mmCIF file of C-alpha atoms and ligand atoms in Angstrom:
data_model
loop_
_atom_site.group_PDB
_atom_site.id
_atom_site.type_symbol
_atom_site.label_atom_id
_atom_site.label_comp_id
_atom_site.label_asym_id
_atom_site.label_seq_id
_atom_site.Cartn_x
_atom_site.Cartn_y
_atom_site.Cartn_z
ATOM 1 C CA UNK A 5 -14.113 12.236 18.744
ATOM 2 C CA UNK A 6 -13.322 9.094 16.526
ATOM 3 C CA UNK A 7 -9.718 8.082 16.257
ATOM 4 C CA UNK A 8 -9.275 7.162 12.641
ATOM 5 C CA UNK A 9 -6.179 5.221 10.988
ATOM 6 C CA UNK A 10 -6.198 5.428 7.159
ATOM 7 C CA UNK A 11 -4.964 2.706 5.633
ATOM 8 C CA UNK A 12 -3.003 3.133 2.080
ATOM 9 C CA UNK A 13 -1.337 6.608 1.489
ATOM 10 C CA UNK A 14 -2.011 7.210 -2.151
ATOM 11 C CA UNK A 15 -3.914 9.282 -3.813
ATOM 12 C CA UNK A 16 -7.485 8.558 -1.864
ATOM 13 C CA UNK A 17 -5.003 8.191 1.346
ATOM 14 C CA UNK A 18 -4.149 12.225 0.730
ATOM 15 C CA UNK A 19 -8.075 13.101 0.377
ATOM 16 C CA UNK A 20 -9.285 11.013 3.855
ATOM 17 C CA UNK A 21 -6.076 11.812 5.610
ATOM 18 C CA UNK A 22 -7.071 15.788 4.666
ATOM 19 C CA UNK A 23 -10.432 15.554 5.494
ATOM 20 C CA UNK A 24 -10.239 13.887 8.899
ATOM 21 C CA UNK A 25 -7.402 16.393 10.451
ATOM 22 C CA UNK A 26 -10.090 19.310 9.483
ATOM 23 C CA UNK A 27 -13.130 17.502 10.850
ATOM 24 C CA UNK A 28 -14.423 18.694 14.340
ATOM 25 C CA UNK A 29 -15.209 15.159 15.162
ATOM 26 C CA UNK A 30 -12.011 13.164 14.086
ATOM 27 C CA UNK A 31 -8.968 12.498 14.628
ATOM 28 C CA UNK A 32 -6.246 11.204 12.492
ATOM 29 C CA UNK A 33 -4.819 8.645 14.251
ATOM 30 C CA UNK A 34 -2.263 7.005 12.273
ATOM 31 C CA UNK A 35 -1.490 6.533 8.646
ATOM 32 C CA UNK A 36 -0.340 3.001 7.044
ATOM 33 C CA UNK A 37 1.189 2.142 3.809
ATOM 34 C CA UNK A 38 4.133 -0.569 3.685
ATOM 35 C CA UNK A 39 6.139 1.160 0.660
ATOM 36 C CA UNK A 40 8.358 4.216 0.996
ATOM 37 C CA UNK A 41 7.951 6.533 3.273
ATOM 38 C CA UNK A 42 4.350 7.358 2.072
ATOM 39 C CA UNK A 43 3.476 6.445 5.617
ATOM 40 C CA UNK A 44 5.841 8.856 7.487
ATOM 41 C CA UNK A 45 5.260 11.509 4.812
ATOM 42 C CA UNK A 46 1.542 11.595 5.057
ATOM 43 C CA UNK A 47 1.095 11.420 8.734
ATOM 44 C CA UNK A 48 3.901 13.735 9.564
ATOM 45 C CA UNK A 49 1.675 16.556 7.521
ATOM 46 C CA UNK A 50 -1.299 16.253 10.225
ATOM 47 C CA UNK A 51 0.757 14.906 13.228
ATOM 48 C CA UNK A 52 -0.391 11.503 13.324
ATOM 49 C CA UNK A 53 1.593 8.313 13.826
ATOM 50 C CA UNK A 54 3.195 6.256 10.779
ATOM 51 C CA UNK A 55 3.226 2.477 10.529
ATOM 52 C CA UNK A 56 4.434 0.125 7.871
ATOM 53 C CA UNK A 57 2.293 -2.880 8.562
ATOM 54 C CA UNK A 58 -1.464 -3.160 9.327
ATOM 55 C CA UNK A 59 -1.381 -5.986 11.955
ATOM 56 C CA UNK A 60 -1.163 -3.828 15.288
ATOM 57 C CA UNK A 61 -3.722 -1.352 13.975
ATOM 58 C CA UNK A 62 -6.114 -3.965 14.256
ATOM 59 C CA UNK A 63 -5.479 -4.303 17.693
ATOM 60 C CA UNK A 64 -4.647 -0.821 19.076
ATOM 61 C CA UNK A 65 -7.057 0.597 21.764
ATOM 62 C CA UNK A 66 -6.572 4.226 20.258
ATOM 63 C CA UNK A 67 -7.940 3.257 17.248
ATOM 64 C CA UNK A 68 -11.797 3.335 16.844
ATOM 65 C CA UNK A 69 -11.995 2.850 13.191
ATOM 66 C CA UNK A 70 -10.318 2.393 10.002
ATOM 67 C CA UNK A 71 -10.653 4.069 6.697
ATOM 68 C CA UNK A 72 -9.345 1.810 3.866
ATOM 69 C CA UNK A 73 -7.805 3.384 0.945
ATOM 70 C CA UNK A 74 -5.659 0.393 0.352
ATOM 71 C CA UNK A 75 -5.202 -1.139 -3.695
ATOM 72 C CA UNK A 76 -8.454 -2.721 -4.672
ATOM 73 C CA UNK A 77 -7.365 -6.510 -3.970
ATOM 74 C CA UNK A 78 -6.346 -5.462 -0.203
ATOM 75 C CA UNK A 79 -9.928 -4.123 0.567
ATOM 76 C CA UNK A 80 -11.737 -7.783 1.380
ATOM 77 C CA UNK A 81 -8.621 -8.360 3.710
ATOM 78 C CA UNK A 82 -8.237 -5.335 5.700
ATOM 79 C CA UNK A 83 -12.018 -5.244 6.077
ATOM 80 C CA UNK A 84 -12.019 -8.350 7.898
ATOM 81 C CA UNK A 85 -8.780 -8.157 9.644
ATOM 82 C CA UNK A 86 -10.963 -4.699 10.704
ATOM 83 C CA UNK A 87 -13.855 -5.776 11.508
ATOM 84 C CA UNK A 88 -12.734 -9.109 13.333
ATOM 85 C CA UNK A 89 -10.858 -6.460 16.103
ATOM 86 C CA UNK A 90 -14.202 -4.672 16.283
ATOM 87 C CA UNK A 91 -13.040 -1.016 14.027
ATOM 88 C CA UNK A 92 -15.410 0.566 12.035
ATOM 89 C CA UNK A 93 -14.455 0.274 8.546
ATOM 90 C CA UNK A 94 -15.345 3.088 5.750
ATOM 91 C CA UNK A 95 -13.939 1.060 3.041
ATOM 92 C CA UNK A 96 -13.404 2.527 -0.114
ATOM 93 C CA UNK A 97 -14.997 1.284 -3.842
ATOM 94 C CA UNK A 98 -15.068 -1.441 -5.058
ATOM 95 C CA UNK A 99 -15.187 -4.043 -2.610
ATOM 96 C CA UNK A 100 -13.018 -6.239 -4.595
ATOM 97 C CA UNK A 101 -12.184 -6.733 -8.485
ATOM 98 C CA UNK A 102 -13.709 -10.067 -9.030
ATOM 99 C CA UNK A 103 -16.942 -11.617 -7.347
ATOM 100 C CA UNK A 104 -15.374 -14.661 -6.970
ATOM 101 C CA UNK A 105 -13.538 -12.962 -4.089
ATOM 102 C CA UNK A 106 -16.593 -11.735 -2.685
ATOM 103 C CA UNK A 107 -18.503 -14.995 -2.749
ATOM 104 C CA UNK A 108 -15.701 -16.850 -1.080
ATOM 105 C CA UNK A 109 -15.753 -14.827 1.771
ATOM 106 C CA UNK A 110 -19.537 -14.616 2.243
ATOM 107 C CA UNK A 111 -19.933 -15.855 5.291
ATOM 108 C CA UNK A 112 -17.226 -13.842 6.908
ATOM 109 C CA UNK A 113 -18.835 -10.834 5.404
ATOM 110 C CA UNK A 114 -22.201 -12.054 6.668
ATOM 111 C CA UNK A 115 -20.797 -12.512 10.533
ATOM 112 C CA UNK A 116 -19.542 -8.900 10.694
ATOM 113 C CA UNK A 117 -21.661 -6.712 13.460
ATOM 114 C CA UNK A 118 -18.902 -3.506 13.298
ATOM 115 C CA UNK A 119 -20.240 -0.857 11.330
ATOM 116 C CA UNK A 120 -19.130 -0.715 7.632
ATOM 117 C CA UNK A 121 -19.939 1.939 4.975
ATOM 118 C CA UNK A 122 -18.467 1.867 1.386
ATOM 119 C CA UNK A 123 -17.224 4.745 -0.332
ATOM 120 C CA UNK A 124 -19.611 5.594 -2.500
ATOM 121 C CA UNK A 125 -18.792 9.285 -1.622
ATOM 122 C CA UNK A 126 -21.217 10.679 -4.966
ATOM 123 C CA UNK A 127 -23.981 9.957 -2.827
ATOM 124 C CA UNK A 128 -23.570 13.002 -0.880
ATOM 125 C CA UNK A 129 -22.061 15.392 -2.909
ATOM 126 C CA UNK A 130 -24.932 18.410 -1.979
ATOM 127 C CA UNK A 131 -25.892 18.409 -5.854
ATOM 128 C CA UNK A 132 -26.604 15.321 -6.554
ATOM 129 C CA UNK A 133 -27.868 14.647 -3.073
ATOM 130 C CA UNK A 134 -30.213 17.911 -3.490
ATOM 131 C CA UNK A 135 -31.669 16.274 -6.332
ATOM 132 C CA UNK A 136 -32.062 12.527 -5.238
ATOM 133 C CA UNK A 137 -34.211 14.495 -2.047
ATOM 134 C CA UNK A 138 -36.288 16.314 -4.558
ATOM 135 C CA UNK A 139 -36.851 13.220 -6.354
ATOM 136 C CA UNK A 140 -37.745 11.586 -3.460
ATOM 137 C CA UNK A 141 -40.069 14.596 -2.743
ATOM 138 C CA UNK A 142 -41.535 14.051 -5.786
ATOM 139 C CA UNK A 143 -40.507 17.097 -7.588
ATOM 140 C CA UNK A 144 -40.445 15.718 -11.161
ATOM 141 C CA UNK A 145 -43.378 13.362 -10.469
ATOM 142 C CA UNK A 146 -42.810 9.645 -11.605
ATOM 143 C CA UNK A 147 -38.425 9.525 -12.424
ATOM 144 C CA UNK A 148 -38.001 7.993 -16.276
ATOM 145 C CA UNK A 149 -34.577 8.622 -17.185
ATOM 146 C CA UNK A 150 -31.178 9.299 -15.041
ATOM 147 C CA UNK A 151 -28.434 10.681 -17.047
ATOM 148 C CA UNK A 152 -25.115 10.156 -15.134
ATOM 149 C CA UNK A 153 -21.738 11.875 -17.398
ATOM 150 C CA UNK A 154 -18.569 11.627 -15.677
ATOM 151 C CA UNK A 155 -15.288 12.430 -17.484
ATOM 152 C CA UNK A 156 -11.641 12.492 -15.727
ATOM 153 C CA UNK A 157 -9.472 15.041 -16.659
ATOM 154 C CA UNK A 158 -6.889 12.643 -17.489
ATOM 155 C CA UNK A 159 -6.332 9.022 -17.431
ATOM 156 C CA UNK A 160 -4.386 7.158 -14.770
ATOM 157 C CA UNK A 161 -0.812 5.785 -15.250
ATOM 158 C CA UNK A 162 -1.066 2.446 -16.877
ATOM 159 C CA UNK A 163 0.084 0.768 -14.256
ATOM 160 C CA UNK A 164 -2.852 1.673 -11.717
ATOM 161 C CA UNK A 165 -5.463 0.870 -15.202
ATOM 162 C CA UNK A 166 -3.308 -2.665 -15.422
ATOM 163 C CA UNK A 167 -4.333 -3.661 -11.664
ATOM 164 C CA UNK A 168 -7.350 -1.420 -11.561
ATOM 165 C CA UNK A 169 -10.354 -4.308 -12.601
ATOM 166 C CA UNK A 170 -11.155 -2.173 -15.706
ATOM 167 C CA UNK A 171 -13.131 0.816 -16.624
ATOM 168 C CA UNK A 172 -16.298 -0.172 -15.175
ATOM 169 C CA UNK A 173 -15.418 -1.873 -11.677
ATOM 170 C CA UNK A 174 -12.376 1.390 -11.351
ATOM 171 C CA UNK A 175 -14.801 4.302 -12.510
ATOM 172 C CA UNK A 176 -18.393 3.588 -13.693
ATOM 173 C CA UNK A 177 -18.528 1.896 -10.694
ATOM 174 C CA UNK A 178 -19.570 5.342 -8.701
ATOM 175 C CA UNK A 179 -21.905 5.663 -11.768
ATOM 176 C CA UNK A 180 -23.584 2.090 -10.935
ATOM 177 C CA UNK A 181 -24.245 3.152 -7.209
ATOM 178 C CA UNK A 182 -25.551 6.324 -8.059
ATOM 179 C CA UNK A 183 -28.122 4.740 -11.162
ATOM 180 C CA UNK A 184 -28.875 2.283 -7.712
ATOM 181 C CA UNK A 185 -29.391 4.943 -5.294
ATOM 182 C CA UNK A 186 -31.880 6.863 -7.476
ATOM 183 C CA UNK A 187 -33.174 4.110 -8.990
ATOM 184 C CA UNK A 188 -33.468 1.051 -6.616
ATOM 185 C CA UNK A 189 -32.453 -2.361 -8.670
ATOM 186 C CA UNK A 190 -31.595 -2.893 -12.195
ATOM 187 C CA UNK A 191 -32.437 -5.740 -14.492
ATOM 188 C CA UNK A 192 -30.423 -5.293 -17.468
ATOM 189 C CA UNK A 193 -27.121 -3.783 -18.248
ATOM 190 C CA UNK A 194 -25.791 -2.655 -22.045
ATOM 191 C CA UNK A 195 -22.539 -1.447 -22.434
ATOM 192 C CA UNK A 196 -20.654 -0.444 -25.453
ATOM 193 C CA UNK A 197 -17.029 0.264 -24.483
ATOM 194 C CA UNK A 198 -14.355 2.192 -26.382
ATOM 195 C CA UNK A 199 -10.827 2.316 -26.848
ATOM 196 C CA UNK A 200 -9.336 5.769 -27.753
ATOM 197 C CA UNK A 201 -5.896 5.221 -26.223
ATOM 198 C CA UNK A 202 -4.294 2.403 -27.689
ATOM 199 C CA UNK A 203 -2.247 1.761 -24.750
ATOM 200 C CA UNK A 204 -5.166 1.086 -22.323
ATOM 201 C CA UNK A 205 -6.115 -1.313 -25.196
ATOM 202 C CA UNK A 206 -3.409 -3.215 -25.117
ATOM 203 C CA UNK A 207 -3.483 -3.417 -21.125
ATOM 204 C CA UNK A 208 -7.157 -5.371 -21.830
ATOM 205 C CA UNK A 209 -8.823 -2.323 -20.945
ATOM 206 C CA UNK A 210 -11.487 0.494 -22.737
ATOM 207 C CA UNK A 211 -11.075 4.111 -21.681
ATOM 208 C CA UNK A 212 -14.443 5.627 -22.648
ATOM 209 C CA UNK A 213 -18.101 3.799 -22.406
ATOM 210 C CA UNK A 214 -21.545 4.193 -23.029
ATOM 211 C CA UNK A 215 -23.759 2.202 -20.786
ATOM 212 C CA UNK A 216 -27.512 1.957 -20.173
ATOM 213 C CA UNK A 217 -29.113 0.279 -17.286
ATOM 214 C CA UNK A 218 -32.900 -0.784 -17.033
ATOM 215 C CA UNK A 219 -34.250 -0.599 -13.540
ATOM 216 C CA UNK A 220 -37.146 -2.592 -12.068
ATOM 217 C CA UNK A 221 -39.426 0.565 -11.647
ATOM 218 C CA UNK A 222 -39.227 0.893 -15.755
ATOM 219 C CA UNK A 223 -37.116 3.706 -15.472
ATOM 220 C CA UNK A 224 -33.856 3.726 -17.968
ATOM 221 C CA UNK A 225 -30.038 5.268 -16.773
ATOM 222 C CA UNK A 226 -27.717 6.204 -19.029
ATOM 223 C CA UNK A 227 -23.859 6.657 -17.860
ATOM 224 C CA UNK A 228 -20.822 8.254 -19.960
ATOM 225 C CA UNK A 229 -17.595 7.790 -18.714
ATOM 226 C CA UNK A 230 -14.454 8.964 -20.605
ATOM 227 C CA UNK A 231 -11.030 8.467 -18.890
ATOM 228 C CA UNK A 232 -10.339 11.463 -20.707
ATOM 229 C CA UNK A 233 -12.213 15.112 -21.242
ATOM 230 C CA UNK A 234 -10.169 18.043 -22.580
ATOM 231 C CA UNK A 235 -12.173 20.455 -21.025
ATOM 232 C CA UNK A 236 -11.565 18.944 -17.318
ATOM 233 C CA UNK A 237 -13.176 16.642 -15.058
ATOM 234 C CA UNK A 238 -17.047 16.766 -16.139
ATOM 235 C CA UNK A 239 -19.446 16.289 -13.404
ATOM 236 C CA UNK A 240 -22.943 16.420 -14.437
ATOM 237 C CA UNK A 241 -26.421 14.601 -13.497
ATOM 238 C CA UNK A 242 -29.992 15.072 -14.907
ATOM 239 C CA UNK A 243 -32.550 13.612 -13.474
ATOM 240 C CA UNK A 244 -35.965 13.238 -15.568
ATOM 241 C CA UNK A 245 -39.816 12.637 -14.802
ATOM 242 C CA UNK A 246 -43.272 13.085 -15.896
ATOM 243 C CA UNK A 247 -43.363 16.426 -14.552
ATOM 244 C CA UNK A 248 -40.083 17.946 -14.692
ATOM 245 C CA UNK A 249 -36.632 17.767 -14.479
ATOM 246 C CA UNK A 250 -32.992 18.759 -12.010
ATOM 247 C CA UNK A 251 -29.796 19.257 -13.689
ATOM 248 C CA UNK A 252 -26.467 19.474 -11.390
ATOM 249 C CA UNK A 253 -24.057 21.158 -13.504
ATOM 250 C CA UNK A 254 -19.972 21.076 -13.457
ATOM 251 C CA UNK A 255 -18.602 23.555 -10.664
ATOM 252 C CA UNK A 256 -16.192 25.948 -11.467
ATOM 253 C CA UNK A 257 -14.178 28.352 -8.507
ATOM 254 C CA UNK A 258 -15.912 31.180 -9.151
ATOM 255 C CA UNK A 259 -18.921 32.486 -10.958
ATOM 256 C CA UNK A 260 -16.571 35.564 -13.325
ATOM 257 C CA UNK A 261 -17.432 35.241 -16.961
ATOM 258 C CA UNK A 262 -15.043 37.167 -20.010
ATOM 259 C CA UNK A 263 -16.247 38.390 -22.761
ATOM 260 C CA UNK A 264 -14.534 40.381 -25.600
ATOM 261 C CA UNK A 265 -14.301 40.204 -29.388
ATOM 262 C CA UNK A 266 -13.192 36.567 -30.384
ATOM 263 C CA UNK A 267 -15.227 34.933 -27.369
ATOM 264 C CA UNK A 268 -18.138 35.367 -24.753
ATOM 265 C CA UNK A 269 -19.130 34.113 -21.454
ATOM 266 C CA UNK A 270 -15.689 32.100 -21.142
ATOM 267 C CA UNK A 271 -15.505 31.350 -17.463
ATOM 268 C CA UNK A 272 -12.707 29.209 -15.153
ATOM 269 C CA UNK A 273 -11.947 25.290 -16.044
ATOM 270 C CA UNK A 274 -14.093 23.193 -13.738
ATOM 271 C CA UNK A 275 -13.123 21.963 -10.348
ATOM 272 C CA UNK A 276 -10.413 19.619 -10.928
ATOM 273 C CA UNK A 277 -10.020 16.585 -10.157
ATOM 274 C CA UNK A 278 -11.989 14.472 -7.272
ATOM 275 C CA UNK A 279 -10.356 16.317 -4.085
ATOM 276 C CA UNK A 280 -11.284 19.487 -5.689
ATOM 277 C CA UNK A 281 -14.856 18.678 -7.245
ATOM 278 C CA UNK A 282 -15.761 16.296 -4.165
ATOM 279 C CA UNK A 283 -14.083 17.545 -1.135
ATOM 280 C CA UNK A 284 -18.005 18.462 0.206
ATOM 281 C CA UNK A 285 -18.751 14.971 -0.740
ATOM 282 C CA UNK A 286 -15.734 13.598 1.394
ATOM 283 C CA UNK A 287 -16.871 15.985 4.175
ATOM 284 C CA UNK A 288 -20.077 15.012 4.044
ATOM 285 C CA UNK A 289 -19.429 11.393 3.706
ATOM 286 C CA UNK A 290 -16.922 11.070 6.774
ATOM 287 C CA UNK A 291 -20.059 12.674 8.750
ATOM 288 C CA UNK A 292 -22.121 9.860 7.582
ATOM 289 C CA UNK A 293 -19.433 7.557 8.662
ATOM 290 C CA UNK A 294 -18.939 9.236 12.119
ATOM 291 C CA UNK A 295 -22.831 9.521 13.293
ATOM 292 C CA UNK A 296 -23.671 6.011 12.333
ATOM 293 C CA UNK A 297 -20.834 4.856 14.152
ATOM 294 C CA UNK A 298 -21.235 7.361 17.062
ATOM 295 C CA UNK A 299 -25.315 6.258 17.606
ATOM 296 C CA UNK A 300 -24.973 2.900 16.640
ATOM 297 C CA UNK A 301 -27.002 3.271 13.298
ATOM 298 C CA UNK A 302 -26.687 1.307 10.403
ATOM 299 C CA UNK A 303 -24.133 3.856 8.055
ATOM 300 C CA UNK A 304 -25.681 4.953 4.722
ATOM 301 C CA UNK A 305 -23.943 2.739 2.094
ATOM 302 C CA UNK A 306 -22.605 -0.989 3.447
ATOM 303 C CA UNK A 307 -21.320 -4.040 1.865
ATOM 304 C CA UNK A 308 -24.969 -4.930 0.137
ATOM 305 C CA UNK A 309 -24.254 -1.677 -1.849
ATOM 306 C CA UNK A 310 -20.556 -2.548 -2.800
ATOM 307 C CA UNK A 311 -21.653 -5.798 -4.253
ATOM 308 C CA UNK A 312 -24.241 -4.739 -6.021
ATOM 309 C CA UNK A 313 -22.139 -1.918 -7.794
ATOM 310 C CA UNK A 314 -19.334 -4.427 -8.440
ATOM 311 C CA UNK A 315 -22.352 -7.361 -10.192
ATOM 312 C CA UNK A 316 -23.193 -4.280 -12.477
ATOM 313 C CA UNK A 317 -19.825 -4.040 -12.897
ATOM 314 C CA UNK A 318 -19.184 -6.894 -14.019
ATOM 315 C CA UNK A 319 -22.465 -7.388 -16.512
ATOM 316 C CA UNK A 320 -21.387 -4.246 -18.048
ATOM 317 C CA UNK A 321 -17.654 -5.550 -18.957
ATOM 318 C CA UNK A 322 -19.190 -8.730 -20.166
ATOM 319 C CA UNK A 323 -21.567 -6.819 -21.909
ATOM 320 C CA UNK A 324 -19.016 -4.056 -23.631
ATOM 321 C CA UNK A 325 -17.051 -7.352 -24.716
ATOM 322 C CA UNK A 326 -20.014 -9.424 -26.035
ATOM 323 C CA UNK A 327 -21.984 -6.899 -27.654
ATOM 324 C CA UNK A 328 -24.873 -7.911 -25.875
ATOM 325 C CA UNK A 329 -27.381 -6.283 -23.118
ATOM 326 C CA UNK A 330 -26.767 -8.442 -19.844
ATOM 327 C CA UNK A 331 -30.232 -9.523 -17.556
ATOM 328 C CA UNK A 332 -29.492 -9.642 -14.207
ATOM 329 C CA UNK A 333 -31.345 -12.082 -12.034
HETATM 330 N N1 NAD B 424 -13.877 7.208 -3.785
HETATM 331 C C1 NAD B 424 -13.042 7.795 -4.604
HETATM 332 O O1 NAD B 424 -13.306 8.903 -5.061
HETATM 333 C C2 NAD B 424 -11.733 7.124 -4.971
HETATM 334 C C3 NAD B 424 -10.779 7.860 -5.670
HETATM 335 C C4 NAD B 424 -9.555 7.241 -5.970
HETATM 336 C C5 NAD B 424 -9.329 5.918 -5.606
HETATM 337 N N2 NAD B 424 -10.297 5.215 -4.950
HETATM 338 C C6 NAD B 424 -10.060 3.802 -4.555
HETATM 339 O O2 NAD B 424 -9.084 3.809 -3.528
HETATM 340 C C7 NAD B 424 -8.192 2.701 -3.680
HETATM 341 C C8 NAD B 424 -6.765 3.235 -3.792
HETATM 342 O O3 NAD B 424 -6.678 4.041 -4.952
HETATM 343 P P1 NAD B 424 -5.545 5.170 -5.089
HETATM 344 O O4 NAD B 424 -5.883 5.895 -6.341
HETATM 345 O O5 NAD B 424 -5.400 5.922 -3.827
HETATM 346 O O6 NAD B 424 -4.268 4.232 -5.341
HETATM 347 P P2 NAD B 424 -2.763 4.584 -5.048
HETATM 348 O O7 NAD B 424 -1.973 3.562 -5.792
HETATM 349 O O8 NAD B 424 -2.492 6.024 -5.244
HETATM 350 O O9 NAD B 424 -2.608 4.313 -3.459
HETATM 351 C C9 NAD B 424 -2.657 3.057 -2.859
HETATM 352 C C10 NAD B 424 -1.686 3.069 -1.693
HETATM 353 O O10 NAD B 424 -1.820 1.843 -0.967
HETATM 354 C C11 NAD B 424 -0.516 1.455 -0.547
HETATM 355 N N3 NAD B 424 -0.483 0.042 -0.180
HETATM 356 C C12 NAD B 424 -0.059 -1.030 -0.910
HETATM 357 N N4 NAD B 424 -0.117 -2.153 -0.166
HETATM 358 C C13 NAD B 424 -0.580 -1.781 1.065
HETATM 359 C C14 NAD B 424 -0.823 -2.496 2.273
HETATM 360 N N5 NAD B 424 -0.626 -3.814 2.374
HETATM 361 N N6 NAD B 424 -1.284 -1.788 3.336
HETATM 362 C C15 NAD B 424 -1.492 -0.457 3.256
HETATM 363 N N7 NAD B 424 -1.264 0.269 2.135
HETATM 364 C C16 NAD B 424 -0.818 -0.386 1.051
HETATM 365 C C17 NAD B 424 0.371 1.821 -1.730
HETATM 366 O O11 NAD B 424 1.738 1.900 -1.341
HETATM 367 C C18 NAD B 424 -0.216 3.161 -2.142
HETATM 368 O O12 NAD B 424 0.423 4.237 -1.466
HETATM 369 C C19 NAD B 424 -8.653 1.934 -4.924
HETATM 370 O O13 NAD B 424 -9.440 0.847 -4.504
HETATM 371 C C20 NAD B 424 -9.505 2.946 -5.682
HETATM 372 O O14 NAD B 424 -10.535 2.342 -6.424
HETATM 373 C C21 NAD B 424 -11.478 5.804 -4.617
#
């Protein structure tokens, strides 16, 4: 049973919090979050302990490991302060919102021996995972072209988009592991951002974007992010070869379909938003986190994958404000 504290009791707080108090092999431990009573409020819904402050967590012997749902600038911080006291860390995306903090910290990052996994939680979502295992099986022969679209229902307030890195370290940045973990590395980025919603302009920001990624192996991704989508939060991935092709569609709650004179084959809105749509993927994810720390193997996503989503992250922002495709070394 692993003894987990999540850390930050917003809205990816609520979704680990959930998901540990129904897994059979975790415990929720403690929740922290310094403003409010976020901390009390959260915990007191699973019966775990509250605390305002992170520096005892570090330290407590009945915690085994941490789960990071912290703002973006916190995660480099807690996952040392973590990792240093010997916790597990599942940290979640992206590692941080500029490289700069990343490089400065490279050694530290390079000394740690706890087990870290980043939440990349797309990865095993049982569609898209389905698919990257028929891939791998070779089921549409040599993979050409990856087609990742994922729309939000609704954009965040602007005061998360203000201090959220921008579009493509915030969102696209689940897009960039995914185009990694089917594709393996990428040499060139393109992005062509928009801006629909004047106010995330004028916060420095685009809402929607088109961006293409070349990998190494020749084979070409295309992601489409909108902040936005009146019909819900669209989920989809196609996955192309020589021989054939797998298509994960949106998921609605059930399968019922109405038809009558003025429309057919209506059916539900899709799952909405991520707790809904990815609450297998969350499941499936803390699993991950649990057996690698459990047998001592190395989890399925670490910090090598983190940084490498948040580099494409940051060629596509230079490239959506240059205008030009961005090589990557
Ligand atoms: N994997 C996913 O699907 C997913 C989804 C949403 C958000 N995220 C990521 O999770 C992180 C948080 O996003 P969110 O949407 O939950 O934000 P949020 O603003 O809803 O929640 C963040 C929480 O952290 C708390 N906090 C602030 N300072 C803290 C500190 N020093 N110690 C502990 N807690 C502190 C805040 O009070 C707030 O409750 C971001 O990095 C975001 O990119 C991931």
């Amino acid at each position: 049973m692993l003894r987990i504290a999540v850390i930050g009791a917003g809205r990816i707080g609520h979704v680990h919090a959930k998901t540990i108090a129904s897994h059979p092999d975790a415990t929720l431990e403690l929740v922290c979050d310094p403003v409010g009573d976020a901390a009390e409020k959260l915990a007191a819904l699973y019966g775990a302990r509250a605390a305002k402050q992170t520096d005892d967590i570090f330290t407590d012997p009945n915690i085994d490991a941490v789960i990071i749902g912290s703002p973006t600038p916190l995660h480099i911080p807690h996952l040392l302060a973590a990792a240093k006291a010997g916790k597990a860390v599942l940290c979640e995306k992206p590692i941080a919102l500029d490289m700069a903090d990343v490089t400065a910290v490279e050694s530290e990052l390079d000394a740690i021996t706890t087990p870290v996994m980043f939440g990349f939680n797309r990865r095993f979502d049982p569609s898209f995972a389905a698919i990257h295992k028929a891939v791998g099986d070779g089921k549409v022969g040599r993979l050409e072209q990856l087609t990742i679209i994922s729309r939000d229902p609704a954009a965040p307030p602007i005061e998360y988009i203000k201090v959220s890195g921008g579009i493509f370290r915030d969102m696209t940045i689940h897009d960039f592991d995914m185009a990694r973990f089917f594709l393996g590395d990428i040499t060139e980025v393109f992005a062509a951002g928009q801006v629909l919603d004047p106010a995330i302009g004028a916060a420095g920001d685009f809402d929607a974007a088109v961006v293409t990624l070349k990998a190494a192996s020749g084979a070409v991704a295309t992601i489409i992010n909108n902040r936005h989508c009146a019909s819900g939060y669209d989920q989809r991935l196609e996955a192309a070869g020589d021989e054939g092709a797998l298509f994960a569609d949106n998921i609605r709650p059930t399968t019922v379909r109405f038809s009558s004179a003025t429309q057919t084959d209506a059916q539900d809105p899709y799952l909405d938003f991520f707790l809904e749509r990815y609450a297998d993927a969350y499941r499936l994810e803390l699993s991950a986190f649990i057996e690698a720390v459990e047998n001592g193997t190395k989890p399925p996503t670490g910090i090598d994958d983190a940084i490498k989503a948040l580099r494409l992250a940051e060629a596509a922002t230079d490239s959506a404000r240059s205008g030009k495709p961005v090589t990557l070394a």
